[in-house]
Amino acid sequence: MSISGAVDAIEVLRRHPDVVDAILVDVEIHGRTASIAAVHVSDYCSPQLLREHVHESLDGTGEAIDGVWVAEVADRRAPGDWEADLRAIHEHAEEVIFVAPLGPLEVQLAALCAEVLGLSRVGATDDFMDLGGDSLSAARLLAALQDRWAVTIDVFELLEASTLRGLAQLVREREAGTERG
């Protein structure tokens, strides 16, 4: 990732209506440097939706940032007081980076979830509800799973699986059960 790409991403985040402030933090993860945007928001806004906002605003031109860390300003810290967030970012860096789907099933499920939710992409560790999923989109997703993979999953199982990777595991288990049954 280029420095200018990261700077562009921070500027895009700062223009988002729910963002009060944003900075770029470089974190070492598994021998590589990941660029994470630390964001203070005035109202709830999920990291995944902010990452999607950056991706769409920069026309999907590569990865401008590896992840987004969101801290609500409800605790009334002084503007620009990032000390507590910086400690938390370093402790939880792996949880906030975008994780690309692995394997054909995850890739296909990511495309399906993105289509159902009206997003340009969905990561393997993204949470369905945090991406804007609701009962209607859950019903559409579950119907599509039934049509494409002939697996029956209920809404409670979808919510429990939570992430795309969890959903892929559930589909694999159901497919294996169907083949045996």
PDB file of C-alpha atoms in Angstrom, residues 68-165:
ATOM      1  CA  VAL A  68     -10.605   0.331  10.583  1.00  0.00           C
ATOM      2  CA  TRP A  69     -10.703   0.692  14.376  1.00  0.00           C
ATOM      3  CA  VAL A  70     -13.789   2.552  15.609  1.00  0.00           C
ATOM      4  CA  ALA A  71     -14.011   4.292  18.980  1.00  0.00           C
ATOM      5  CA  GLU A  72     -17.202   6.138  19.831  1.00  0.00           C
ATOM      6  CA  VAL A  73     -16.675   9.629  21.216  1.00  0.00           C
ATOM      7  CA  ALA A  74     -19.383   9.015  23.823  1.00  0.00           C
ATOM      8  CA  ASP A  75     -16.729   8.806  26.540  1.00  0.00           C
ATOM      9  CA  ARG A  76     -16.088  12.537  25.997  1.00  0.00           C
ATOM     10  CA  ARG A  77     -12.341  12.372  25.588  1.00  0.00           C
ATOM     11  CA  ALA A  78     -10.678  15.492  24.347  1.00  0.00           C
ATOM     12  CA  PRO A  79     -10.468  15.725  20.540  1.00  0.00           C
ATOM     13  CA  GLY A  80      -7.201  14.238  19.339  1.00  0.00           C
ATOM     14  CA  ASP A  81      -6.728  12.103  22.500  1.00  0.00           C
ATOM     15  CA  TRP A  82      -5.764   8.795  20.918  1.00  0.00           C
ATOM     16  CA  GLU A  83      -3.680   7.240  23.721  1.00  0.00           C
ATOM     17  CA  ALA A  84      -6.251   4.653  24.895  1.00  0.00           C
ATOM     18  CA  ASP A  85      -7.191   3.797  21.313  1.00  0.00           C
ATOM     19  CA  LEU A  86      -3.574   3.275  20.265  1.00  0.00           C
ATOM     20  CA  ARG A  87      -3.056   0.716  23.046  1.00  0.00           C
ATOM     21  CA  ALA A  88      -6.279  -1.074  22.061  1.00  0.00           C
ATOM     22  CA  ILE A  89      -5.396  -1.019  18.359  1.00  0.00           C
ATOM     23  CA  HIS A  90      -2.064  -2.711  18.992  1.00  0.00           C
ATOM     24  CA  GLU A  91      -3.746  -5.321  21.216  1.00  0.00           C
ATOM     25  CA  HIS A  92      -6.555  -6.116  18.739  1.00  0.00           C
ATOM     26  CA  ALA A  93      -4.969  -5.354  15.358  1.00  0.00           C
ATOM     27  CA  GLU A  94      -5.658  -8.789  13.878  1.00  0.00           C
ATOM     28  CA  GLU A  95      -9.377  -8.393  14.582  1.00  0.00           C
ATOM     29  CA  VAL A  96      -9.771  -5.225  12.502  1.00  0.00           C
ATOM     30  CA  ILE A  97      -7.915  -5.978   9.285  1.00  0.00           C
ATOM     31  CA  PHE A  98      -9.763  -7.026   6.138  1.00  0.00           C
ATOM     32  CA  VAL A  99      -9.418 -10.768   5.641  1.00  0.00           C
ATOM     33  CA  ALA A 100      -9.958 -11.943   2.083  1.00  0.00           C
ATOM     34  CA  PRO A 101     -12.182 -15.008   1.597  1.00  0.00           C
ATOM     35  CA  LEU A 102     -10.279 -18.266   1.067  1.00  0.00           C
ATOM     36  CA  GLY A 103     -11.297 -21.048  -1.257  1.00  0.00           C
ATOM     37  CA  PRO A 104     -14.147 -21.284  -3.725  1.00  0.00           C
ATOM     38  CA  LEU A 105     -16.942 -21.591  -1.138  1.00  0.00           C
ATOM     39  CA  GLU A 106     -15.895 -18.508   0.852  1.00  0.00           C
ATOM     40  CA  VAL A 107     -15.396 -16.524  -2.364  1.00  0.00           C
ATOM     41  CA  GLN A 108     -18.865 -17.508  -3.629  1.00  0.00           C
ATOM     42  CA  LEU A 109     -20.468 -16.778  -0.248  1.00  0.00           C
ATOM     43  CA  ALA A 110     -18.698 -13.405  -0.108  1.00  0.00           C
ATOM     44  CA  ALA A 111     -20.114 -12.493  -3.512  1.00  0.00           C
ATOM     45  CA  LEU A 112     -23.584 -13.634  -2.438  1.00  0.00           C
ATOM     46  CA  CYS A 113     -23.464 -11.689   0.845  1.00  0.00           C
ATOM     47  CA  ALA A 114     -22.180  -8.597  -0.963  1.00  0.00           C
ATOM     48  CA  GLU A 115     -25.044  -8.883  -3.460  1.00  0.00           C
ATOM     49  CA  VAL A 116     -27.683  -9.342  -0.740  1.00  0.00           C
ATOM     50  CA  LEU A 117     -26.305  -6.456   1.337  1.00  0.00           C
ATOM     51  CA  GLY A 118     -25.600  -4.140  -1.608  1.00  0.00           C
ATOM     52  CA  LEU A 119     -21.864  -3.966  -0.883  1.00  0.00           C
ATOM     53  CA  SER A 120     -18.905  -4.162  -3.216  1.00  0.00           C
ATOM     54  CA  ARG A 121     -17.157  -6.846  -1.128  1.00  0.00           C
ATOM     55  CA  VAL A 122     -17.343  -8.834   2.096  1.00  0.00           C
ATOM     56  CA  GLY A 123     -14.388 -10.210   4.047  1.00  0.00           C
ATOM     57  CA  ALA A 124     -14.079 -13.632   5.646  1.00  0.00           C
ATOM     58  CA  THR A 125     -14.230 -12.252   9.181  1.00  0.00           C
ATOM     59  CA  ASP A 126     -16.887  -9.595   8.566  1.00  0.00           C
ATOM     60  CA  ASP A 127     -19.996  -9.892  10.736  1.00  0.00           C
ATOM     61  CA  PHE A 128     -23.304 -10.098   8.839  1.00  0.00           C
ATOM     62  CA  MET A 129     -25.152  -7.780  11.242  1.00  0.00           C
ATOM     63  CA  ASP A 130     -22.299  -5.240  11.389  1.00  0.00           C
ATOM     64  CA  LEU A 131     -22.433  -5.035   7.601  1.00  0.00           C
ATOM     65  CA  GLY A 132     -26.038  -3.872   7.800  1.00  0.00           C
ATOM     66  CA  GLY A 133     -27.763  -7.245   7.747  1.00  0.00           C
ATOM     67  CA  ASP A 134     -31.335  -7.307   9.020  1.00  0.00           C
ATOM     68  CA  SER A 135     -34.207  -9.801   9.052  1.00  0.00           C
ATOM     69  CA  LEU A 136     -35.121  -9.142   5.419  1.00  0.00           C
ATOM     70  CA  SER A 137     -31.567  -9.507   4.108  1.00  0.00           C
ATOM     71  CA  ALA A 138     -31.101 -12.600   6.308  1.00  0.00           C
ATOM     72  CA  ALA A 139     -34.210 -14.172   4.745  1.00  0.00           C
ATOM     73  CA  ARG A 140     -32.920 -13.374   1.233  1.00  0.00           C
ATOM     74  CA  LEU A 141     -29.492 -14.816   2.059  1.00  0.00           C
ATOM     75  CA  LEU A 142     -30.944 -17.996   3.559  1.00  0.00           C
ATOM     76  CA  ALA A 143     -33.226 -18.509   0.542  1.00  0.00           C
ATOM     77  CA  ALA A 144     -30.244 -18.065  -1.785  1.00  0.00           C
ATOM     78  CA  LEU A 145     -28.233 -20.603   0.250  1.00  0.00           C
ATOM     79  CA  GLN A 146     -31.100 -23.072  -0.126  1.00  0.00           C
ATOM     80  CA  ASP A 147     -31.284 -22.443  -3.895  1.00  0.00           C
ATOM     81  CA  ARG A 148     -27.533 -22.566  -4.642  1.00  0.00           C
ATOM     82  CA  TRP A 149     -26.257 -25.157  -2.158  1.00  0.00           C
ATOM     83  CA  ALA A 150     -29.454 -27.015  -1.194  1.00  0.00           C
ATOM     84  CA  VAL A 151     -28.739 -26.433   2.499  1.00  0.00           C
ATOM     85  CA  THR A 152     -31.234 -25.322   5.105  1.00  0.00           C
ATOM     86  CA  ILE A 153     -29.941 -22.869   7.692  1.00  0.00           C
ATOM     87  CA  ASP A 154     -32.194 -20.932  10.034  1.00  0.00           C
ATOM     88  CA  VAL A 155     -31.754 -17.305  11.038  1.00  0.00           C
ATOM     89  CA  PHE A 156     -30.502 -18.201  14.524  1.00  0.00           C
ATOM     90  CA  GLU A 157     -27.746 -20.346  13.034  1.00  0.00           C
ATOM     91  CA  LEU A 158     -26.825 -17.513  10.660  1.00  0.00           C
ATOM     92  CA  LEU A 159     -26.527 -15.093  13.567  1.00  0.00           C
ATOM     93  CA  GLU A 160     -24.547 -17.608  15.608  1.00  0.00           C
ATOM     94  CA  ALA A 161     -22.160 -18.264  12.709  1.00  0.00           C
ATOM     95  CA  SER A 162     -21.806 -14.465  12.534  1.00  0.00           C
ATOM     96  CA  THR A 163     -18.959 -14.214  10.016  1.00  0.00           C
ATOM     97  CA  LEU A 164     -18.632 -15.289   6.412  1.00  0.00           C
ATOM     98  CA  ARG A 165     -16.059 -17.884   7.472  1.00  0.00           C
TER      99      ARG A 165
END
